[in-house]
C-alpha atoms as a printed R data frame, in Angstrom:
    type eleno elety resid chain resno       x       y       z
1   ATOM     1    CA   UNK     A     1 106.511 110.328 114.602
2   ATOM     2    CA   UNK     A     2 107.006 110.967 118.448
3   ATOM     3    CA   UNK     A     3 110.586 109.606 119.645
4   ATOM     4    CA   UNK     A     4 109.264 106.678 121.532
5   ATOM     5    CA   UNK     A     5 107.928 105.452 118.259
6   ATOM     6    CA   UNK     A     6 111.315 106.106 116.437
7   ATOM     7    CA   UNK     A     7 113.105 104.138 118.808
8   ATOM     8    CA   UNK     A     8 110.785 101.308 118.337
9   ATOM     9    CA   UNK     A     9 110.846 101.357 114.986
10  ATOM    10    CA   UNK     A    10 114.830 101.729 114.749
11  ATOM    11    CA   UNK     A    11 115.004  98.596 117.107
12  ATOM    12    CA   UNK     A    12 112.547  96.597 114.802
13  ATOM    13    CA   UNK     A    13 114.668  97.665 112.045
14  ATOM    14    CA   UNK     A    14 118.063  96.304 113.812
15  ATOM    15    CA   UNK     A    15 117.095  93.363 114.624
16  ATOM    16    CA   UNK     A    16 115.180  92.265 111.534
17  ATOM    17    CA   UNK     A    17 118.220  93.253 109.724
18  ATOM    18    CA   UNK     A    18 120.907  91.830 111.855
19  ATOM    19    CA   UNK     A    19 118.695  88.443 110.838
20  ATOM    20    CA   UNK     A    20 118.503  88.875 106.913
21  ATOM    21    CA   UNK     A    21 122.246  89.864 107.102
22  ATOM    22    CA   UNK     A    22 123.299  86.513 108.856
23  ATOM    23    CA   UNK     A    23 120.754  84.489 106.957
24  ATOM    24    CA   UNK     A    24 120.820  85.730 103.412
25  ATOM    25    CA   UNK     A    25 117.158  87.304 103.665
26  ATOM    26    CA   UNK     A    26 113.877  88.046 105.386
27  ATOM    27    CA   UNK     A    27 113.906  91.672 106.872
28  ATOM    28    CA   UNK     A    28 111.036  92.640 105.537
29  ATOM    29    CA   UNK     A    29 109.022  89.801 107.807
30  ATOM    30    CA   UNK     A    30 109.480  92.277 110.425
31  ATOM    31    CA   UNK     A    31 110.549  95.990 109.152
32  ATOM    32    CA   UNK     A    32 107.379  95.971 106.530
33  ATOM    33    CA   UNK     A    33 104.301  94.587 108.362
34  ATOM    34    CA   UNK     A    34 105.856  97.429 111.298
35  ATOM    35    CA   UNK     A    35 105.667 100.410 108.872
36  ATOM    36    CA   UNK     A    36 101.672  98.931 108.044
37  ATOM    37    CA   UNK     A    37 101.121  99.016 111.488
38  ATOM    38    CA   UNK     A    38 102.670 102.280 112.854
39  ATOM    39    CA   UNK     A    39  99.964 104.120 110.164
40  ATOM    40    CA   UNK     A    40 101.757 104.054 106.377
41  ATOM    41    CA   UNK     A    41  99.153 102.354 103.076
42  ATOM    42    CA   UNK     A    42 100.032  99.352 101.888
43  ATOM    43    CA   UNK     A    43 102.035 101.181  98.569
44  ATOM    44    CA   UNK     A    44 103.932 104.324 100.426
45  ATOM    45    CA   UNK     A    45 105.453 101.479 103.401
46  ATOM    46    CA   UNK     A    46 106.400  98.861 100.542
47  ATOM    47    CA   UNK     A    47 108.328 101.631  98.950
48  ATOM    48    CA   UNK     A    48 110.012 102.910 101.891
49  ATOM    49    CA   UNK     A    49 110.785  99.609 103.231
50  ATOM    50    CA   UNK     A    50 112.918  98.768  99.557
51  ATOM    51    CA   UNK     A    51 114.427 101.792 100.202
52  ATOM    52    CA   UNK     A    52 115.880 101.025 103.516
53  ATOM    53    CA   UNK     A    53 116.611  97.938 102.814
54  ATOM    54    CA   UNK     A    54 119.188  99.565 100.436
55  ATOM    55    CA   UNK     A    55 121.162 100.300 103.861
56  ATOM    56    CA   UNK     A    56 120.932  96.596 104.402
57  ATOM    57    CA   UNK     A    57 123.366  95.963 101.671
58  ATOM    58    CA   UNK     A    58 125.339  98.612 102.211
59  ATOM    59    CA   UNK     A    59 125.992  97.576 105.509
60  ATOM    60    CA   UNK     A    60 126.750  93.956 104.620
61  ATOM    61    CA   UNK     A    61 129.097  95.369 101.804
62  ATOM    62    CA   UNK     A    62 131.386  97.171 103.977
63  ATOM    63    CA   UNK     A    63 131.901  93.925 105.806
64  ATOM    64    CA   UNK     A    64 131.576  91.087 103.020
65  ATOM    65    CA   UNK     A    65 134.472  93.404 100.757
66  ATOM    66    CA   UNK     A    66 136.712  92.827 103.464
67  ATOM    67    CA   UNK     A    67 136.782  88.800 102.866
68  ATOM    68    CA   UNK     A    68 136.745  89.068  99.528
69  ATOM    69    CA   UNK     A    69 134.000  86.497  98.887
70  ATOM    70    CA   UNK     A    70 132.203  87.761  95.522
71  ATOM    71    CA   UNK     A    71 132.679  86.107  92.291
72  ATOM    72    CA   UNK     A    72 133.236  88.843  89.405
73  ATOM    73    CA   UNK     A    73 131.893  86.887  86.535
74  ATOM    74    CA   UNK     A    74 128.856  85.139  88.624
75  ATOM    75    CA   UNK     A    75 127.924  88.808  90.387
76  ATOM    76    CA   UNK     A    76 128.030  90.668  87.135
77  ATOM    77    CA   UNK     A    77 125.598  87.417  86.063
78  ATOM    78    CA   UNK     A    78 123.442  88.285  88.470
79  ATOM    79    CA   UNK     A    79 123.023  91.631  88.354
80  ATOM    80    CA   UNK     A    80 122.343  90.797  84.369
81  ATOM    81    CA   UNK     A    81 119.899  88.380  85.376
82  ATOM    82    CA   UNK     A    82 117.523  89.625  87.752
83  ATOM    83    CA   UNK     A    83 117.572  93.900  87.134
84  ATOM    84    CA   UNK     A    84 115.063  93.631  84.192
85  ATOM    85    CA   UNK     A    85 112.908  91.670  86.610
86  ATOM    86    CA   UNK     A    86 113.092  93.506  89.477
87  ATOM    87    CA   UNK     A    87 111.839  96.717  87.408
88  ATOM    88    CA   UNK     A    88 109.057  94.620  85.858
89  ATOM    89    CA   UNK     A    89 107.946  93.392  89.246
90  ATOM    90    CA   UNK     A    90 107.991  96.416  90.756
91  ATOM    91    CA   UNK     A    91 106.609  98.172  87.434
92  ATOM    92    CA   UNK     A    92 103.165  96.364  87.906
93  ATOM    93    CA   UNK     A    93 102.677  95.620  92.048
94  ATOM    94    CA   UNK     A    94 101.648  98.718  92.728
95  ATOM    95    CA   UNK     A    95  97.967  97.907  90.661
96  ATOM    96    CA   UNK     A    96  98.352  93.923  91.084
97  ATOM    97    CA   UNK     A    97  96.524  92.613  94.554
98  ATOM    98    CA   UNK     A    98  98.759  90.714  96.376
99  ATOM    99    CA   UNK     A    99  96.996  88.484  98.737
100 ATOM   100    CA   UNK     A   100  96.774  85.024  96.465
101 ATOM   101    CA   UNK     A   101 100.558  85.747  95.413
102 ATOM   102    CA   UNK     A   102 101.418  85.903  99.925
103 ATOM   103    CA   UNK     A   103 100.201  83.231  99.926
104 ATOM   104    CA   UNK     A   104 101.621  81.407  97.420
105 ATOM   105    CA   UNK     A   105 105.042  82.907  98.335
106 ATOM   106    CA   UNK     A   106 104.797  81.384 101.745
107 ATOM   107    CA   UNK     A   107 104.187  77.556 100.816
108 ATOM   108    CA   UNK     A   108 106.802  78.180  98.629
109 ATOM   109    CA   UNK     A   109 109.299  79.832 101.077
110 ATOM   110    CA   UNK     A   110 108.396  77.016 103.372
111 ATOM   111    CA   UNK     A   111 109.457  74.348 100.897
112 ATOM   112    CA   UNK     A   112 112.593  76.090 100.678
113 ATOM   113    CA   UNK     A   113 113.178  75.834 104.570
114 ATOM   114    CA   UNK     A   114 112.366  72.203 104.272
115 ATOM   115    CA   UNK     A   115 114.104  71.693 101.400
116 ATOM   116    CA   UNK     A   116 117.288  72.309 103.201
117 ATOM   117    CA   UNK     A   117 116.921  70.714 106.466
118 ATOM   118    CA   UNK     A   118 116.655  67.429 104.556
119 ATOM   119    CA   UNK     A   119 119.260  67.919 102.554
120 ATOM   120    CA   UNK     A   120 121.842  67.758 105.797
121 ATOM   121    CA   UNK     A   121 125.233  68.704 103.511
122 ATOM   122    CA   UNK     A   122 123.418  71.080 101.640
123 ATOM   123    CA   UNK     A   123 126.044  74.409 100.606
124 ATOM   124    CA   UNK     A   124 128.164  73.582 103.794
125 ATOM   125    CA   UNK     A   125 131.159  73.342 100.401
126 ATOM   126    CA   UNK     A   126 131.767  75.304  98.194
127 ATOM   127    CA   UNK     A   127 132.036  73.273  94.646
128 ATOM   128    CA   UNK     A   128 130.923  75.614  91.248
129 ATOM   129    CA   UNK     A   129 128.828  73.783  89.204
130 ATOM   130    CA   UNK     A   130 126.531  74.542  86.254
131 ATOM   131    CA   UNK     A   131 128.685  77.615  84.976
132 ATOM   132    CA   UNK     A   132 128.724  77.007  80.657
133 ATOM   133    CA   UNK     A   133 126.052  77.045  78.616
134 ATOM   134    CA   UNK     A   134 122.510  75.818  78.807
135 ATOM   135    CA   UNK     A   135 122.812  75.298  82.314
136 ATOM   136    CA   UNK     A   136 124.283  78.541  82.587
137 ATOM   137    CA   UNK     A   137 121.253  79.982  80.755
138 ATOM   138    CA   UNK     A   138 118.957  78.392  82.916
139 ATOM   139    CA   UNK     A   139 120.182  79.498  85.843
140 ATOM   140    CA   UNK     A   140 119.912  83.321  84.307
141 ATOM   141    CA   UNK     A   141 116.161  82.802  83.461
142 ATOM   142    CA   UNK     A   142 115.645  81.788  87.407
143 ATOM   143    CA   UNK     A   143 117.518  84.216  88.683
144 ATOM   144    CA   UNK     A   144 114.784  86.393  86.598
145 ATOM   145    CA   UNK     A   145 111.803  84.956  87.945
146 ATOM   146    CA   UNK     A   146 113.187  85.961  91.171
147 ATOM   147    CA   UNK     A   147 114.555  89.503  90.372
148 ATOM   148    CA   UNK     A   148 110.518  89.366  89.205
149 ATOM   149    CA   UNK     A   149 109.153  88.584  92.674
150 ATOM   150    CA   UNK     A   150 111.817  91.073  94.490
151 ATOM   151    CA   UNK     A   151 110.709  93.884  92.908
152 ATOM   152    CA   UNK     A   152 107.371  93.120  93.261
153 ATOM   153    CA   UNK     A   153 106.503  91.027  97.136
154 ATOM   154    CA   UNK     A   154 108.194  92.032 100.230
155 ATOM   155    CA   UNK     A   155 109.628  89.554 102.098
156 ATOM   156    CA   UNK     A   156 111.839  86.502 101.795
157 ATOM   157    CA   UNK     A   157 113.252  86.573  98.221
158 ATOM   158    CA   UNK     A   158 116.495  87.519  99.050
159 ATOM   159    CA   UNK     A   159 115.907  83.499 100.550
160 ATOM   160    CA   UNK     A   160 115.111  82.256  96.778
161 ATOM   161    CA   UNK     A   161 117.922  83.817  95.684
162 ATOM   162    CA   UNK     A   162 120.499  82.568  98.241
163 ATOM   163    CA   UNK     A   163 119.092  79.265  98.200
164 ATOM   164    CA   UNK     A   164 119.300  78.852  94.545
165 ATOM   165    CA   UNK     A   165 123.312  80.043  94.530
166 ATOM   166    CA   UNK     A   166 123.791  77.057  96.982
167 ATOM   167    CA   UNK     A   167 121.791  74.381  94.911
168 ATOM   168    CA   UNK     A   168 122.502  75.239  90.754
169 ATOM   169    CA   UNK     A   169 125.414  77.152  91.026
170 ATOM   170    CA   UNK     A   170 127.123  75.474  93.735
171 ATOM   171    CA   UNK     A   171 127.906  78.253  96.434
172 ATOM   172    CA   UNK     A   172 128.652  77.414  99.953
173 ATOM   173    CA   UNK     A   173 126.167  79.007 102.464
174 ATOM   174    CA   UNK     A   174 128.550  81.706 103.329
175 ATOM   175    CA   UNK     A   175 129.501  82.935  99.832
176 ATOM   176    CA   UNK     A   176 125.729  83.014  98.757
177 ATOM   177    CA   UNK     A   177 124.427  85.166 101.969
178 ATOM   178    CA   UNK     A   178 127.650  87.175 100.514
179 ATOM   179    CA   UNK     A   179 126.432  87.613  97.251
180 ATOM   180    CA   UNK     A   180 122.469  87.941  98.322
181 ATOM   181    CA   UNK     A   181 122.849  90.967 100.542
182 ATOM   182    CA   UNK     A   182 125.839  92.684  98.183
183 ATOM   183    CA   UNK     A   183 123.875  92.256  94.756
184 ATOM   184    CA   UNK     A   184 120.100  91.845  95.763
185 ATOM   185    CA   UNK     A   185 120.090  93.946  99.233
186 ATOM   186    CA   UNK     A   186 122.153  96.749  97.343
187 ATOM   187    CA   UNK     A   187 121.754  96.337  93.596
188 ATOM   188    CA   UNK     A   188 118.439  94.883  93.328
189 ATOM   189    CA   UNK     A   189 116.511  96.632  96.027
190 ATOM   190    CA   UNK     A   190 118.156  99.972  94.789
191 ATOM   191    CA   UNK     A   191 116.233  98.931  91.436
192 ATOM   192    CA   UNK     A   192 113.031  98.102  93.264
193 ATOM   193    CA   UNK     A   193 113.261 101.680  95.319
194 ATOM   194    CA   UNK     A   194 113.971 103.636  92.304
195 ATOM   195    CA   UNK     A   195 111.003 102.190  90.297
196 ATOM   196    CA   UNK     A   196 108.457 102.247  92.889
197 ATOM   197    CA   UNK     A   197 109.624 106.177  94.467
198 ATOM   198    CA   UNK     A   198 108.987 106.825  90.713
199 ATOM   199    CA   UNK     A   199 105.555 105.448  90.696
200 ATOM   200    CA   UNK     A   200 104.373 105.592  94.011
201 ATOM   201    CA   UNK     A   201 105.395 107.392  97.385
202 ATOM   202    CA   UNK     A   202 107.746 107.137  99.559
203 ATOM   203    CA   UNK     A   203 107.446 108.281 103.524
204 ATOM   204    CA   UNK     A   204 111.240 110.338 103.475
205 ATOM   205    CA   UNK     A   205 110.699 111.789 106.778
206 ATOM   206    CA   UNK     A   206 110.660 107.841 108.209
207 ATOM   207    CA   UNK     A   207 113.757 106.812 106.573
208 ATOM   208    CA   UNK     A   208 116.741 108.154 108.687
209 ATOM   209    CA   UNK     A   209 116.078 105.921 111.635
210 ATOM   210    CA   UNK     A   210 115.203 103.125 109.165
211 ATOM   211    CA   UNK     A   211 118.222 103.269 107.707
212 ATOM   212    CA   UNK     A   212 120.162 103.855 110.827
213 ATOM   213    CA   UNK     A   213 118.859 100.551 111.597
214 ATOM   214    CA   UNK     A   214 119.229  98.958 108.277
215 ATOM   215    CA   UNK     A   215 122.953 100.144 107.386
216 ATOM   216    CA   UNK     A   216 123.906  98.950 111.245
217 ATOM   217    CA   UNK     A   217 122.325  95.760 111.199
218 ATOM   218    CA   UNK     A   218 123.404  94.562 107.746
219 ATOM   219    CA   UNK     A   219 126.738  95.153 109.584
220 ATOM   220    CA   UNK     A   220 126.234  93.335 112.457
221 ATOM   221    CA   UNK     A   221 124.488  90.446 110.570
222 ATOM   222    CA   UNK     A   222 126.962  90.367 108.055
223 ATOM   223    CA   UNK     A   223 129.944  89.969 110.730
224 ATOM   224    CA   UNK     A   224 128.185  86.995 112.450
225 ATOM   225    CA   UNK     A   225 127.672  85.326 109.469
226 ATOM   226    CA   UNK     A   226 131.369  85.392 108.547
227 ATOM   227    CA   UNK     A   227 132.940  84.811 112.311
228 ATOM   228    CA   UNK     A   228 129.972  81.507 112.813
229 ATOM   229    CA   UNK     A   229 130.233  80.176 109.294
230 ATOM   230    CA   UNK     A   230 128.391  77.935 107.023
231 ATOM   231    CA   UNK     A   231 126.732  75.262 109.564
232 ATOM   232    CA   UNK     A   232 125.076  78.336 111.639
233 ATOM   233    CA   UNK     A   233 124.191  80.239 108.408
234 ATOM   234    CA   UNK     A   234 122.049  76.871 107.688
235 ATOM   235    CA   UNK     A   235 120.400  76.764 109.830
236 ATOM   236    CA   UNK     A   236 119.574  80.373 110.277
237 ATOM   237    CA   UNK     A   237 118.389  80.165 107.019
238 ATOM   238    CA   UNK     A   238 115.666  77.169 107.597
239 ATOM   239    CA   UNK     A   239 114.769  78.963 110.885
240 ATOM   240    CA   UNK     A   240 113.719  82.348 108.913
241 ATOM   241    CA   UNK     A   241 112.407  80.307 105.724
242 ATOM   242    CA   UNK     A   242 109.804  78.512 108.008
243 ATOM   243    CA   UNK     A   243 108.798  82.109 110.341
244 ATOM   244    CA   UNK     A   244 108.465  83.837 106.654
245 ATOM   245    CA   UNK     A   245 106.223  81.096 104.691
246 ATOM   246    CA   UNK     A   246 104.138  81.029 107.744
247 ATOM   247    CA   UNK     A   247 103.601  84.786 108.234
248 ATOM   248    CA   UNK     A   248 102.678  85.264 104.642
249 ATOM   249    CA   UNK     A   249  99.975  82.199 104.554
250 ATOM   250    CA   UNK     A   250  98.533  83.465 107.749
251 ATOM   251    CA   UNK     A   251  98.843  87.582 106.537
């Protein structure tokens, strides 16, 4: 790459990150569809777009740890939950065309957006809910589906995820964003990366400026979300919910 276009591409990377990070998801609305564009197939730019978003959560780690807002028992849940997923979704995308599931994937991402802007006091408190047994269960076998479409689409389901810790399991907005970008930016992605270097191919000479951008940005993003709390998260969230569903309809 010439140095003009790593600077562009570290800049796309910041800011699309510094977004996820404050709204629990959506960096790949940006940082993918750029890697497409500046010359990498479809299959070597998903890969190396999981595995800089890997620097996302590491980013948003370093500052999340410091407030101390995981849950052991509901992040070792999750992890549980959605691994085996995200290895099965990213086990079969690489052969699967994608353009019917974009689509799909956008009216749904869209009726998450929505979804939330009617509900007005929607994870703005934090009350646990739904935490013993078949409601428990349930919320596993979601969290599956999802780990399912992470490893296998690439944008917006950190969103599913952080949406569905606010409604079933009661998180605030704050403390779900927390446990998105720790457990499915770090964990999950990391899972996604691994599977797909091992399957397909990833661009290695690209990744220290995405990373750079990733690692910072998941910082950043991370910070604001913490310092502007839950009402700002919100809407964040319904802003990037609505941009993702209607860049995957339109492709």
């Amino acid at each position: 790459m010439e140095w003009s276009e790593q600077v562009l591409l570290f800049l796309i990377s910041l800011v699309a990150n510094v977004f996820s990070a404050f709204s629990g998801g959506g960096a790949g609305l940006v940082q993918f569809p750029a890697l497409i564009f500046l010359g990498l197939p479809f299959g070597v730019a998903l890969a190396t777009h999981k595995v800089a978003s890997v620097a996302l959560g590491v980013g948003a780690t370093l500052r999340h740890l410091r407030e101390r807002s995981l849950e052991r028992r509901l992040t070792l849940y999750i992890l549980a939950a959605g691994l085996p997923g995200v290895v099965l979704g990213a086990a079969f995308i690489l052969d699967v065309p994608d353009r019917w599931a974009e689509v799909s994937l956008g009216l749904l991402t869209i009726g998450l957006g929505v979804y939330s802007v009617l509900n007005r006091r929607l994870g703005l408190e934090h009350a646990p809910v739904n935490r013993e047994g078949g409601r428990y269960l349930f919320g596993g076998v979601v969290l599956f589906v999802i780990g399912v479409l992470n490893g296998s689409l690439t944008s917006g389901t950190g969103l599913f995820c952080t949406l569905w810790l606010v409604r079933w399991f009661g998180l605030d907005y704050r403390r779900a964003v927390a446990h998105t970008l720790v457990l499915v930016g770090l964990f999950w992605n990391g899972t996604g990366a691994i599977t797909l270097g091992l399957l397909g191919d990833i661009r290695w000479d690209w990744l220290p400026v995405l990373l750079g951008g990733s690692l910072l940005g998941g910082y950043i993003g991370a910070h604001w979300a913490i310092k502007r709390g839950n009402r700002w998260i919100k809407r964040a969230y319904e802003l990037v919910t609505l941009m993702i569903g209607i860049k995957l309809i339109l492709g």
